[in-house]
Amino acid sequence: MARCASQSSGLPLCIVIVSRVVVTGARGQVGQALVELCPSRFTLYSYARDELDIADHSSVDEVLSRARPDMLINAAAYTAVDNAEQEADAAMRVNHLGSQVLAEACAERGIRLVHISTDFVFGGTAYKPYAVDAPAAPLGIYGQSKWLGEQAIREIASDHLIVRTGWVYSHRGSNFFKTMLRLHQERSEISVISDQVGTPTRAESLAAALWRFSELRDLHGTYHWSDAGVCSWYDFAVAIGRCAAERGVLAAPAEVKPICSDQYPTPAKRPHYSVLDKSASWKELGYYANHWEEELARAVECCATALELPQPA
């Protein structure tokens, strides 16, 4: 934001006021993308998990007192969906208590809080994309902890923005995309669940949207963001192999076979349908998301060097 004042010469003096932003979870895949894509007009203070415990009042107070931000983007989260079933206290501490502590600290200081949530707050029984006000019905501890975190933020911090997303991946970190690339390389056949439907979201496209959301200072409440389109995990796995082979990252894709969820039981139950309605977000941000296949191609192109995978002969 720029403000102009008059000099004695009569010429305008432009004073640029740069917003100060704290990003938590800075070593996660979304956190890294937020740091990388931070617009130059923001002064960024980024903190990884070992640098800032969002569930500890003193740790949060120390960081906010030192950084004095106008805004905090919370990319810190417990995201191990299956492990959460056995580590409920750990998941609740980060996703529920951590959100509450951040909301209290931000409310006390007049700091805008932008928080990332998940499609797993829904139960997966819908037949069309979930609206932001659709009833929550989380199926597991992870979804429950994120839903409780959302509620804490709404109750405590008036200046907040909650952005739900889903199926996040990147060429960084550990995720479905990276796992499938490895399996396409190592195996001739892969079995992947075909009866869970959602939308893959590249961390970098989510980060870009979050920065745009952050600039809309009069925007409050809950919004949805993911890349455009719909697919199953099976469809995503097939597309990963095909795209990687077309771009020379893999010599050839493995054969992908569709299976049902009950053929691959996991500790946590997952929604069969978790597509999010992004129409309100697209209207507010002024642009549509790219299709997930377009963003996948960008992720694969990053992998030729980032993953140092063997190149085809």
PDB file of C-alpha atoms in Angstrom:
ATOM      1  CA  MET A   1       0.000   0.000   0.000  1.00  0.00           C
ATOM      2  CA  ALA A   2       1.341   3.458  -0.824  1.00  0.00           C
ATOM      3  CA  ARG A   3       0.517   6.766   0.814  1.00  0.00           C
ATOM      4  CA  CYS A   4       1.613  10.122  -0.561  1.00  0.00           C
ATOM      5  CA  ALA A   5       2.575  13.203   1.443  1.00  0.00           C
ATOM      6  CA  SER A   6       3.704  16.612   0.228  1.00  0.00           C
ATOM      7  CA  GLN A   7       7.336  17.693   0.323  1.00  0.00           C
ATOM      8  CA  SER A   8       8.384  21.352   0.685  1.00  0.00           C
ATOM      9  CA  SER A   9       9.171  21.311  -3.037  1.00  0.00           C
ATOM     10  CA  GLY A  10       5.553  20.565  -3.772  1.00  0.00           C
ATOM     11  CA  LEU A  11       6.385  17.155  -5.287  1.00  0.00           C
ATOM     12  CA  PRO A  12       4.556  14.139  -3.856  1.00  0.00           C
ATOM     13  CA  LEU A  13       6.518  11.853  -1.545  1.00  0.00           C
ATOM     14  CA  CYS A  14       5.332   8.248  -1.815  1.00  0.00           C
ATOM     15  CA  ILE A  15       5.723   6.166   1.329  1.00  0.00           C
ATOM     16  CA  VAL A  16       5.386   2.433   0.694  1.00  0.00           C
ATOM     17  CA  ILE A  17       3.989   0.508   3.651  1.00  0.00           C
ATOM     18  CA  VAL A  18       4.919  -3.162   3.426  1.00  0.00           C
ATOM     19  CA  SER A  19       2.801  -5.698   5.299  1.00  0.00           C
ATOM     20  CA  ARG A  20       4.612  -7.998   7.691  1.00  0.00           C
ATOM     21  CA  VAL A  21       3.560 -11.643   7.451  1.00  0.00           C
ATOM     22  CA  VAL A  22       4.362 -14.693   9.596  1.00  0.00           C
ATOM     23  CA  VAL A  23       4.115 -18.114   7.922  1.00  0.00           C
ATOM     24  CA  THR A  24       4.021 -21.198  10.149  1.00  0.00           C
ATOM     25  CA  GLY A  25       4.863 -24.719   9.003  1.00  0.00           C
ATOM     26  CA  ALA A  26       7.519 -23.309   6.696  1.00  0.00           C
ATOM     27  CA  ARG A  27       9.188 -26.646   5.917  1.00  0.00           C
ATOM     28  CA  GLY A  28       5.986 -28.390   4.858  1.00  0.00           C
ATOM     29  CA  GLN A  29       5.116 -28.593   1.180  1.00  0.00           C
ATOM     30  CA  VAL A  30       2.627 -25.695   1.347  1.00  0.00           C
ATOM     31  CA  GLY A  31       4.862 -23.704   3.682  1.00  0.00           C
ATOM     32  CA  GLN A  32       7.830 -23.995   1.333  1.00  0.00           C
ATOM     33  CA  ALA A  33       5.662 -22.910  -1.594  1.00  0.00           C
ATOM     34  CA  LEU A  34       4.385 -19.909   0.389  1.00  0.00           C
ATOM     35  CA  VAL A  35       7.955 -18.832   1.159  1.00  0.00           C
ATOM     36  CA  GLU A  36       9.058 -19.302  -2.456  1.00  0.00           C
ATOM     37  CA  LEU A  37       6.097 -17.405  -3.922  1.00  0.00           C
ATOM     38  CA  CYS A  38       5.884 -14.613  -1.352  1.00  0.00           C
ATOM     39  CA  PRO A  39       5.274 -11.312  -3.186  1.00  0.00           C
ATOM     40  CA  SER A  40       8.082  -8.791  -2.750  1.00  0.00           C
ATOM     41  CA  ARG A  41       5.699  -6.238  -1.190  1.00  0.00           C
ATOM     42  CA  PHE A  42       5.431  -8.438   1.935  1.00  0.00           C
ATOM     43  CA  THR A  43       8.082  -8.701   4.636  1.00  0.00           C
ATOM     44  CA  LEU A  44       8.109 -12.425   5.425  1.00  0.00           C
ATOM     45  CA  TYR A  45       8.943 -14.184   8.690  1.00  0.00           C
ATOM     46  CA  SER A  46       8.786 -17.957   8.261  1.00  0.00           C
ATOM     47  CA  TYR A  47       8.985 -20.555  11.026  1.00  0.00           C
ATOM     48  CA  ALA A  48       9.294 -24.323  10.868  1.00  0.00           C
ATOM     49  CA  ARG A  49       7.902 -26.698  13.488  1.00  0.00           C
ATOM     50  CA  ASP A  50      11.130 -26.797  15.501  1.00  0.00           C
ATOM     51  CA  GLU A  51      11.222 -22.987  15.531  1.00  0.00           C
ATOM     52  CA  LEU A  52       7.615 -22.316  16.523  1.00  0.00           C
ATOM     53  CA  ASP A  53       5.290 -24.595  18.484  1.00  0.00           C
ATOM     54  CA  ILE A  54       1.876 -23.218  17.548  1.00  0.00           C
ATOM     55  CA  ALA A  55       0.212 -24.995  20.507  1.00  0.00           C
ATOM     56  CA  ASP A  56       2.491 -23.285  23.039  1.00  0.00           C
ATOM     57  CA  HIS A  57       1.358 -19.830  24.167  1.00  0.00           C
ATOM     58  CA  SER A  58       4.833 -18.634  25.139  1.00  0.00           C
ATOM     59  CA  SER A  59       6.368 -19.753  21.843  1.00  0.00           C
ATOM     60  CA  VAL A  60       3.651 -17.982  19.847  1.00  0.00           C
ATOM     61  CA  ASP A  61       3.845 -14.837  22.017  1.00  0.00           C
ATOM     62  CA  GLU A  62       7.615 -14.641  21.575  1.00  0.00           C
ATOM     63  CA  VAL A  63       7.446 -14.913  17.774  1.00  0.00           C
ATOM     64  CA  LEU A  64       4.596 -12.432  17.374  1.00  0.00           C
ATOM     65  CA  SER A  65       6.189  -9.926  19.743  1.00  0.00           C
ATOM     66  CA  ARG A  66       9.412 -10.087  17.758  1.00  0.00           C
ATOM     67  CA  ALA A  67       7.965 -10.115  14.217  1.00  0.00           C
ATOM     68  CA  ARG A  68       5.006  -7.761  14.888  1.00  0.00           C
ATOM     69  CA  PRO A  69       3.095  -9.020  11.836  1.00  0.00           C
ATOM     70  CA  ASP A  70      -0.070  -7.642  10.292  1.00  0.00           C
ATOM     71  CA  MET A  71      -1.036 -11.145   9.173  1.00  0.00           C
ATOM     72  CA  LEU A  72      -0.291 -14.786   9.993  1.00  0.00           C
ATOM     73  CA  ILE A  73      -0.735 -17.637   7.503  1.00  0.00           C
ATOM     74  CA  ASN A  74      -1.002 -20.948   9.342  1.00  0.00           C
ATOM     75  CA  ALA A  75       0.411 -23.742   7.179  1.00  0.00           C
ATOM     76  CA  ALA A  76       1.370 -25.835  10.222  1.00  0.00           C
ATOM     77  CA  ALA A  77      -0.688 -28.999  10.636  1.00  0.00           C
ATOM     78  CA  TYR A  78      -0.635 -32.630  11.672  1.00  0.00           C
ATOM     79  CA  THR A  79      -1.443 -34.292   8.320  1.00  0.00           C
ATOM     80  CA  ALA A  80      -0.642 -38.002   8.846  1.00  0.00           C
ATOM     81  CA  VAL A  81      -4.231 -39.173   8.332  1.00  0.00           C
ATOM     82  CA  ASP A  82      -3.702 -42.829   9.270  1.00  0.00           C
ATOM     83  CA  ASN A  83      -1.249 -42.190  12.118  1.00  0.00           C
ATOM     84  CA  ALA A  84      -3.761 -39.795  13.661  1.00  0.00           C
ATOM     85  CA  GLU A  85      -5.985 -42.751  14.561  1.00  0.00           C
ATOM     86  CA  GLN A  86      -3.288 -43.952  16.983  1.00  0.00           C
ATOM     87  CA  GLU A  87      -1.904 -40.496  17.803  1.00  0.00           C
ATOM     88  CA  ALA A  88      -5.110 -38.614  18.491  1.00  0.00           C
ATOM     89  CA  ASP A  89      -3.568 -36.426  21.200  1.00  0.00           C
ATOM     90  CA  ALA A  90      -0.763 -35.302  18.886  1.00  0.00           C
ATOM     91  CA  ALA A  91      -3.190 -34.529  16.045  1.00  0.00           C
ATOM     92  CA  MET A  92      -5.547 -32.628  18.343  1.00  0.00           C
ATOM     93  CA  ARG A  93      -2.684 -30.686  19.911  1.00  0.00           C
ATOM     94  CA  VAL A  94      -1.541 -29.261  16.576  1.00  0.00           C
ATOM     95  CA  ASN A  95      -4.772 -29.020  14.605  1.00  0.00           C
ATOM     96  CA  HIS A  96      -7.196 -28.028  17.377  1.00  0.00           C
ATOM     97  CA  LEU A  97      -5.197 -26.538  20.242  1.00  0.00           C
ATOM     98  CA  GLY A  98      -2.661 -24.950  17.895  1.00  0.00           C
ATOM     99  CA  SER A  99      -5.426 -23.232  15.953  1.00  0.00           C
ATOM    100  CA  GLN A 100      -6.982 -22.008  19.198  1.00  0.00           C
ATOM    101  CA  VAL A 101      -3.684 -20.614  20.511  1.00  0.00           C
ATOM    102  CA  LEU A 102      -2.984 -18.810  17.228  1.00  0.00           C
ATOM    103  CA  ALA A 103      -6.522 -17.414  17.125  1.00  0.00           C
ATOM    104  CA  GLU A 104      -6.214 -16.055  20.670  1.00  0.00           C
ATOM    105  CA  ALA A 105      -2.817 -14.490  20.015  1.00  0.00           C
ATOM    106  CA  CYS A 106      -3.931 -12.940  16.727  1.00  0.00           C
ATOM    107  CA  ALA A 107      -7.167 -11.610  18.213  1.00  0.00           C
ATOM    108  CA  GLU A 108      -5.283  -9.985  21.094  1.00  0.00           C
ATOM    109  CA  ARG A 109      -2.922  -8.184  18.703  1.00  0.00           C
ATOM    110  CA  GLY A 110      -5.298  -7.363  15.831  1.00  0.00           C
ATOM    111  CA  ILE A 111      -3.473  -9.735  13.445  1.00  0.00           C
ATOM    112  CA  ARG A 112      -5.306 -11.166  10.450  1.00  0.00           C
ATOM    113  CA  LEU A 113      -5.294 -15.002  10.582  1.00  0.00           C
ATOM    114  CA  VAL A 114      -5.337 -17.024   7.356  1.00  0.00           C
ATOM    115  CA  HIS A 115      -5.733 -20.732   8.103  1.00  0.00           C
ATOM    116  CA  ILE A 116      -5.556 -23.814   5.867  1.00  0.00           C
ATOM    117  CA  SER A 117      -8.130 -26.543   6.454  1.00  0.00           C
ATOM    118  CA  THR A 118      -9.201 -29.686   4.624  1.00  0.00           C
ATOM    119  CA  ASP A 119     -11.846 -31.440   2.560  1.00  0.00           C
ATOM    120  CA  PHE A 120     -11.727 -34.217   5.190  1.00  0.00           C
ATOM    121  CA  VAL A 121     -14.095 -32.219   7.410  1.00  0.00           C
ATOM    122  CA  PHE A 122     -16.827 -33.659   5.149  1.00  0.00           C
ATOM    123  CA  GLY A 123     -18.207 -37.176   5.239  1.00  0.00           C
ATOM    124  CA  GLY A 124     -18.024 -37.961   1.537  1.00  0.00           C
ATOM    125  CA  THR A 125     -21.694 -38.791   0.920  1.00  0.00           C
ATOM    126  CA  ALA A 126     -22.391 -35.830  -1.390  1.00  0.00           C
ATOM    127  CA  TYR A 127     -23.172 -36.155  -5.087  1.00  0.00           C
ATOM    128  CA  LYS A 128     -22.017 -32.644  -6.049  1.00  0.00           C
ATOM    129  CA  PRO A 129     -19.143 -30.393  -4.884  1.00  0.00           C
ATOM    130  CA  TYR A 130     -19.333 -29.434  -1.213  1.00  0.00           C
ATOM    131  CA  ALA A 131     -20.386 -25.843  -0.557  1.00  0.00           C
ATOM    132  CA  VAL A 132     -18.566 -23.974   2.212  1.00  0.00           C
ATOM    133  CA  ASP A 133     -21.663 -24.159   4.443  1.00  0.00           C
ATOM    134  CA  ALA A 134     -22.312 -27.872   3.899  1.00  0.00           C
ATOM    135  CA  PRO A 135     -22.634 -29.815   7.175  1.00  0.00           C
ATOM    136  CA  ALA A 136     -19.343 -31.175   8.487  1.00  0.00           C
ATOM    137  CA  ALA A 137     -19.148 -34.904   9.217  1.00  0.00           C
ATOM    138  CA  PRO A 138     -15.485 -35.918   9.585  1.00  0.00           C
ATOM    139  CA  LEU A 139     -14.831 -39.648   9.428  1.00  0.00           C
ATOM    140  CA  GLY A 140     -11.561 -39.820  11.364  1.00  0.00           C
ATOM    141  CA  ILE A 141      -9.373 -38.114  13.937  1.00  0.00           C
ATOM    142  CA  TYR A 142      -7.561 -35.990  11.361  1.00  0.00           C
ATOM    143  CA  GLY A 143     -10.792 -34.529   9.969  1.00  0.00           C
ATOM    144  CA  GLN A 144     -12.219 -34.068  13.467  1.00  0.00           C
ATOM    145  CA  SER A 145      -9.116 -32.217  14.657  1.00  0.00           C
ATOM    146  CA  LYS A 146      -9.194 -29.867  11.675  1.00  0.00           C
ATOM    147  CA  TRP A 147     -12.915 -29.206  12.124  1.00  0.00           C
ATOM    148  CA  LEU A 148     -12.421 -28.372  15.800  1.00  0.00           C
ATOM    149  CA  GLY A 149      -9.585 -26.046  14.793  1.00  0.00           C
ATOM    150  CA  GLU A 150     -11.883 -24.261  12.354  1.00  0.00           C
ATOM    151  CA  GLN A 151     -14.533 -23.797  15.024  1.00  0.00           C
ATOM    152  CA  ALA A 152     -12.011 -22.377  17.497  1.00  0.00           C
ATOM    153  CA  ILE A 153     -10.837 -19.810  14.947  1.00  0.00           C
ATOM    154  CA  ARG A 154     -14.391 -18.731  14.109  1.00  0.00           C
ATOM    155  CA  GLU A 155     -15.266 -18.286  17.779  1.00  0.00           C
ATOM    156  CA  ILE A 156     -12.128 -16.359  18.759  1.00  0.00           C
ATOM    157  CA  ALA A 157     -10.676 -14.406  15.818  1.00  0.00           C
ATOM    158  CA  SER A 158     -13.019 -12.001  14.046  1.00  0.00           C
ATOM    159  CA  ASP A 159     -10.396 -11.139  11.394  1.00  0.00           C
ATOM    160  CA  HIS A 160      -9.903 -14.623   9.957  1.00  0.00           C
ATOM    161  CA  LEU A 161      -9.975 -16.431   6.645  1.00  0.00           C
ATOM    162  CA  ILE A 162     -10.228 -20.230   6.515  1.00  0.00           C
ATOM    163  CA  VAL A 163      -9.302 -21.850   3.195  1.00  0.00           C
ATOM    164  CA  ARG A 164     -10.169 -25.531   2.775  1.00  0.00           C
ATOM    165  CA  THR A 165      -8.278 -27.595   0.235  1.00  0.00           C
ATOM    166  CA  GLY A 166      -7.574 -31.249  -0.504  1.00  0.00           C
ATOM    167  CA  TRP A 167      -5.247 -33.833  -2.036  1.00  0.00           C
ATOM    168  CA  VAL A 168      -2.241 -31.500  -1.757  1.00  0.00           C
ATOM    169  CA  TYR A 169       1.008 -32.605  -3.390  1.00  0.00           C
ATOM    170  CA  SER A 170       4.294 -31.134  -4.584  1.00  0.00           C
ATOM    171  CA  HIS A 171       7.636 -32.144  -6.023  1.00  0.00           C
ATOM    172  CA  ARG A 172       8.855 -31.511  -2.471  1.00  0.00           C
ATOM    173  CA  GLY A 173       8.227 -33.584   0.621  1.00  0.00           C
ATOM    174  CA  SER A 174       6.373 -36.855   1.014  1.00  0.00           C
ATOM    175  CA  ASN A 175       3.035 -37.234  -0.772  1.00  0.00           C
ATOM    176  CA  PHE A 176       0.978 -39.402  -3.133  1.00  0.00           C
ATOM    177  CA  PHE A 177       2.535 -37.839  -6.227  1.00  0.00           C
ATOM    178  CA  LYS A 178       6.086 -38.593  -5.127  1.00  0.00           C
ATOM    179  CA  THR A 179       5.126 -42.116  -4.024  1.00  0.00           C
ATOM    180  CA  MET A 180       3.508 -42.876  -7.377  1.00  0.00           C
ATOM    181  CA  LEU A 181       6.531 -41.600  -9.296  1.00  0.00           C
ATOM    182  CA  ARG A 182       8.733 -43.974  -7.305  1.00  0.00           C
ATOM    183  CA  LEU A 183       6.369 -46.921  -7.770  1.00  0.00           C
ATOM    184  CA  HIS A 184       6.085 -46.287 -11.518  1.00  0.00           C
ATOM    185  CA  GLN A 185       9.870 -46.442 -11.599  1.00  0.00           C
ATOM    186  CA  GLU A 186      10.254 -49.551  -9.441  1.00  0.00           C
ATOM    187  CA  ARG A 187       7.322 -51.756 -10.441  1.00  0.00           C
ATOM    188  CA  SER A 188       5.579 -53.010 -13.540  1.00  0.00           C
ATOM    189  CA  GLU A 189       2.146 -53.013 -11.889  1.00  0.00           C
ATOM    190  CA  ILE A 190       0.490 -50.811  -9.236  1.00  0.00           C
ATOM    191  CA  SER A 191      -2.924 -51.179  -7.570  1.00  0.00           C
ATOM    192  CA  VAL A 192      -4.637 -47.903  -6.644  1.00  0.00           C
ATOM    193  CA  ILE A 193      -8.025 -47.095  -5.095  1.00  0.00           C
ATOM    194  CA  SER A 194     -10.627 -46.011  -7.637  1.00  0.00           C
ATOM    195  CA  ASP A 195     -13.688 -45.299  -5.468  1.00  0.00           C
ATOM    196  CA  GLN A 196     -12.419 -42.185  -3.694  1.00  0.00           C
ATOM    197  CA  VAL A 197     -12.967 -39.031  -5.745  1.00  0.00           C
ATOM    198  CA  GLY A 198     -11.562 -35.542  -5.194  1.00  0.00           C
ATOM    199  CA  THR A 199      -9.274 -32.992  -6.813  1.00  0.00           C
ATOM    200  CA  PRO A 200      -5.454 -33.014  -6.705  1.00  0.00           C
ATOM    201  CA  THR A 201      -4.048 -29.638  -5.668  1.00  0.00           C
ATOM    202  CA  ARG A 202      -0.453 -28.640  -6.329  1.00  0.00           C
ATOM    203  CA  ALA A 203       1.011 -26.877  -3.298  1.00  0.00           C
ATOM    204  CA  GLU A 204       2.343 -24.072  -5.477  1.00  0.00           C
ATOM    205  CA  SER A 205      -1.076 -23.253  -6.939  1.00  0.00           C
ATOM    206  CA  LEU A 206      -2.571 -23.281  -3.437  1.00  0.00           C
ATOM    207  CA  ALA A 207       0.199 -20.982  -2.169  1.00  0.00           C
ATOM    208  CA  ALA A 208      -0.386 -18.517  -5.003  1.00  0.00           C
ATOM    209  CA  ALA A 209      -4.102 -18.457  -4.177  1.00  0.00           C
ATOM    210  CA  LEU A 210      -3.374 -17.962  -0.470  1.00  0.00           C
ATOM    211  CA  TRP A 211      -1.238 -14.911  -1.217  1.00  0.00           C
ATOM    212  CA  ARG A 212      -4.054 -13.529  -3.358  1.00  0.00           C
ATOM    213  CA  PHE A 213      -6.585 -14.260  -0.585  1.00  0.00           C
ATOM    214  CA  SER A 214      -4.276 -12.486   1.853  1.00  0.00           C
ATOM    215  CA  GLU A 215      -4.344  -9.301  -0.207  1.00  0.00           C
ATOM    216  CA  LEU A 216      -8.138  -9.088  -0.021  1.00  0.00           C
ATOM    217  CA  ARG A 217      -8.189  -7.630   3.475  1.00  0.00           C
ATOM    218  CA  ASP A 218     -11.971  -7.165   3.562  1.00  0.00           C
ATOM    219  CA  LEU A 219     -12.525 -10.865   2.820  1.00  0.00           C
ATOM    220  CA  HIS A 220     -13.482 -12.964   5.856  1.00  0.00           C
ATOM    221  CA  GLY A 221     -15.012 -16.353   6.553  1.00  0.00           C
ATOM    222  CA  THR A 222     -14.547 -19.749   4.915  1.00  0.00           C
ATOM    223  CA  TYR A 223     -13.586 -20.451   1.298  1.00  0.00           C
ATOM    224  CA  HIS A 224     -12.550 -23.441  -0.786  1.00  0.00           C
ATOM    225  CA  TRP A 225      -9.565 -23.772  -3.077  1.00  0.00           C
ATOM    226  CA  SER A 226      -8.190 -26.636  -5.139  1.00  0.00           C
ATOM    227  CA  ASP A 227      -7.127 -27.062  -8.710  1.00  0.00           C
ATOM    228  CA  ALA A 228      -9.984 -27.522 -11.187  1.00  0.00           C
ATOM    229  CA  GLY A 229     -11.449 -30.837 -12.284  1.00  0.00           C
ATOM    230  CA  VAL A 230     -12.253 -34.152 -10.635  1.00  0.00           C
ATOM    231  CA  CYS A 231     -10.592 -37.567 -10.517  1.00  0.00           C
ATOM    232  CA  SER A 232     -10.071 -40.686  -8.434  1.00  0.00           C
ATOM    233  CA  TRP A 233      -6.757 -41.709  -6.889  1.00  0.00           C
ATOM    234  CA  TYR A 234      -6.576 -44.312  -9.683  1.00  0.00           C
ATOM    235  CA  ASP A 235      -7.023 -41.637 -12.361  1.00  0.00           C
ATOM    236  CA  PHE A 236      -4.373 -39.497 -10.670  1.00  0.00           C
ATOM    237  CA  ALA A 237      -1.903 -42.397 -10.545  1.00  0.00           C
ATOM    238  CA  VAL A 238      -2.430 -43.176 -14.245  1.00  0.00           C
ATOM    239  CA  ALA A 239      -1.954 -39.520 -15.173  1.00  0.00           C
ATOM    240  CA  ILE A 240       1.251 -39.266 -13.102  1.00  0.00           C
ATOM    241  CA  GLY A 241       2.831 -42.200 -14.927  1.00  0.00           C
ATOM    242  CA  ARG A 242       1.724 -41.042 -18.362  1.00  0.00           C
ATOM    243  CA  CYS A 243       2.813 -37.444 -17.816  1.00  0.00           C
ATOM    244  CA  ALA A 244       6.202 -38.466 -16.398  1.00  0.00           C
ATOM    245  CA  ALA A 245       6.878 -40.799 -19.332  1.00  0.00           C
ATOM    246  CA  GLU A 246       5.873 -38.167 -21.881  1.00  0.00           C
ATOM    247  CA  ARG A 247       8.348 -35.725 -20.345  1.00  0.00           C
ATOM    248  CA  GLY A 248      11.211 -38.171 -20.076  1.00  0.00           C
ATOM    249  CA  VAL A 249      11.195 -38.426 -16.284  1.00  0.00           C
ATOM    250  CA  LEU A 250      10.309 -42.140 -16.545  1.00  0.00           C
ATOM    251  CA  ALA A 251      11.198 -44.606 -19.273  1.00  0.00           C
ATOM    252  CA  ALA A 252       7.660 -46.024 -19.182  1.00  0.00           C
ATOM    253  CA  PRO A 253       4.743 -45.995 -16.762  1.00  0.00           C
ATOM    254  CA  ALA A 254       3.685 -49.045 -14.796  1.00  0.00           C
ATOM    255  CA  GLU A 255       0.309 -50.645 -15.392  1.00  0.00           C
ATOM    256  CA  VAL A 256      -2.175 -49.219 -12.889  1.00  0.00           C
ATOM    257  CA  LYS A 257      -5.024 -51.459 -11.731  1.00  0.00           C
ATOM    258  CA  PRO A 258      -8.136 -50.040 -10.028  1.00  0.00           C
ATOM    259  CA  ILE A 259      -9.213 -51.481  -6.681  1.00  0.00           C
ATOM    260  CA  CYS A 260     -11.955 -50.624  -4.179  1.00  0.00           C
ATOM    261  CA  SER A 261     -11.316 -49.149  -0.743  1.00  0.00           C
ATOM    262  CA  ASP A 262     -12.269 -52.373   1.005  1.00  0.00           C
ATOM    263  CA  GLN A 263      -9.479 -54.151  -0.879  1.00  0.00           C
ATOM    264  CA  TYR A 264      -6.938 -51.774   0.688  1.00  0.00           C
ATOM    265  CA  PRO A 265      -8.070 -51.157   4.286  1.00  0.00           C
ATOM    266  CA  THR A 266      -6.409 -48.275   6.153  1.00  0.00           C
ATOM    267  CA  PRO A 267      -6.584 -47.243   9.829  1.00  0.00           C
ATOM    268  CA  ALA A 268      -8.495 -44.079   8.906  1.00  0.00           C
ATOM    269  CA  LYS A 269     -11.729 -44.077   6.946  1.00  0.00           C
ATOM    270  CA  ARG A 270     -11.647 -41.604   4.063  1.00  0.00           C
ATOM    271  CA  PRO A 271     -14.513 -39.837   2.272  1.00  0.00           C
ATOM    272  CA  HIS A 272     -15.522 -41.429  -1.019  1.00  0.00           C
ATOM    273  CA  TYR A 273     -16.293 -37.984  -2.455  1.00  0.00           C
ATOM    274  CA  SER A 274     -14.583 -34.782  -1.319  1.00  0.00           C
ATOM    275  CA  VAL A 275     -14.779 -32.401  -4.280  1.00  0.00           C
ATOM    276  CA  LEU A 276     -15.015 -28.784  -3.127  1.00  0.00           C
ATOM    277  CA  ASP A 277     -17.152 -26.034  -4.628  1.00  0.00           C
ATOM    278  CA  LYS A 278     -14.686 -23.234  -5.487  1.00  0.00           C
ATOM    279  CA  SER A 279     -17.081 -20.895  -7.306  1.00  0.00           C
ATOM    280  CA  ALA A 280     -17.096 -18.253  -4.538  1.00  0.00           C
ATOM    281  CA  SER A 281     -13.289 -18.269  -4.363  1.00  0.00           C
ATOM    282  CA  TRP A 282     -12.902 -17.914  -8.109  1.00  0.00           C
ATOM    283  CA  LYS A 283     -15.288 -14.960  -8.058  1.00  0.00           C
ATOM    284  CA  GLU A 284     -13.503 -13.200  -5.184  1.00  0.00           C
ATOM    285  CA  LEU A 285      -9.987 -13.841  -6.503  1.00  0.00           C
ATOM    286  CA  GLY A 286     -10.900 -12.890 -10.049  1.00  0.00           C
ATOM    287  CA  TYR A 287      -9.509 -15.986 -11.734  1.00  0.00           C
ATOM    288  CA  TYR A 288     -10.200 -19.683 -12.222  1.00  0.00           C
ATOM    289  CA  ALA A 289      -7.873 -22.405 -11.020  1.00  0.00           C
ATOM    290  CA  ASN A 290      -5.906 -24.360 -13.610  1.00  0.00           C
ATOM    291  CA  HIS A 291      -7.040 -27.906 -14.306  1.00  0.00           C
ATOM    292  CA  TRP A 292      -5.256 -30.449 -12.108  1.00  0.00           C
ATOM    293  CA  GLU A 293      -3.623 -32.104 -15.153  1.00  0.00           C
ATOM    294  CA  GLU A 294      -2.037 -28.791 -16.136  1.00  0.00           C
ATOM    295  CA  GLU A 295      -0.622 -28.357 -12.630  1.00  0.00           C
ATOM    296  CA  LEU A 296       0.527 -31.996 -12.638  1.00  0.00           C
ATOM    297  CA  ALA A 297       2.589 -31.329 -15.758  1.00  0.00           C
ATOM    298  CA  ARG A 298       4.325 -28.467 -13.961  1.00  0.00           C
ATOM    299  CA  ALA A 299       5.105 -30.693 -10.969  1.00  0.00           C
ATOM    300  CA  VAL A 300       6.542 -33.405 -13.214  1.00  0.00           C
ATOM    301  CA  GLU A 301       8.750 -30.894 -14.996  1.00  0.00           C
ATOM    302  CA  CYS A 302      10.186 -29.882 -11.611  1.00  0.00           C
ATOM    303  CA  CYS A 303      10.995 -33.508 -10.866  1.00  0.00           C
ATOM    304  CA  ALA A 304      13.438 -34.140 -13.714  1.00  0.00           C
ATOM    305  CA  THR A 305      16.086 -32.334 -11.671  1.00  0.00           C
ATOM    306  CA  ALA A 306      14.587 -32.068  -8.178  1.00  0.00           C
ATOM    307  CA  LEU A 307      14.185 -35.817  -7.722  1.00  0.00           C
ATOM    308  CA  GLU A 308      17.239 -36.765  -9.782  1.00  0.00           C
ATOM    309  CA  LEU A 309      15.413 -39.759 -11.205  1.00  0.00           C
ATOM    310  CA  PRO A 310      17.306 -41.931 -13.706  1.00  0.00           C
ATOM    311  CA  GLN A 311      16.709 -40.724 -17.229  1.00  0.00           C
ATOM    312  CA  PRO A 312      15.600 -43.177 -19.951  1.00  0.00           C
ATOM    313  CA  ALA A 313      18.348 -44.495 -22.223  1.00  0.00           C
TER     314      ALA A 313
END
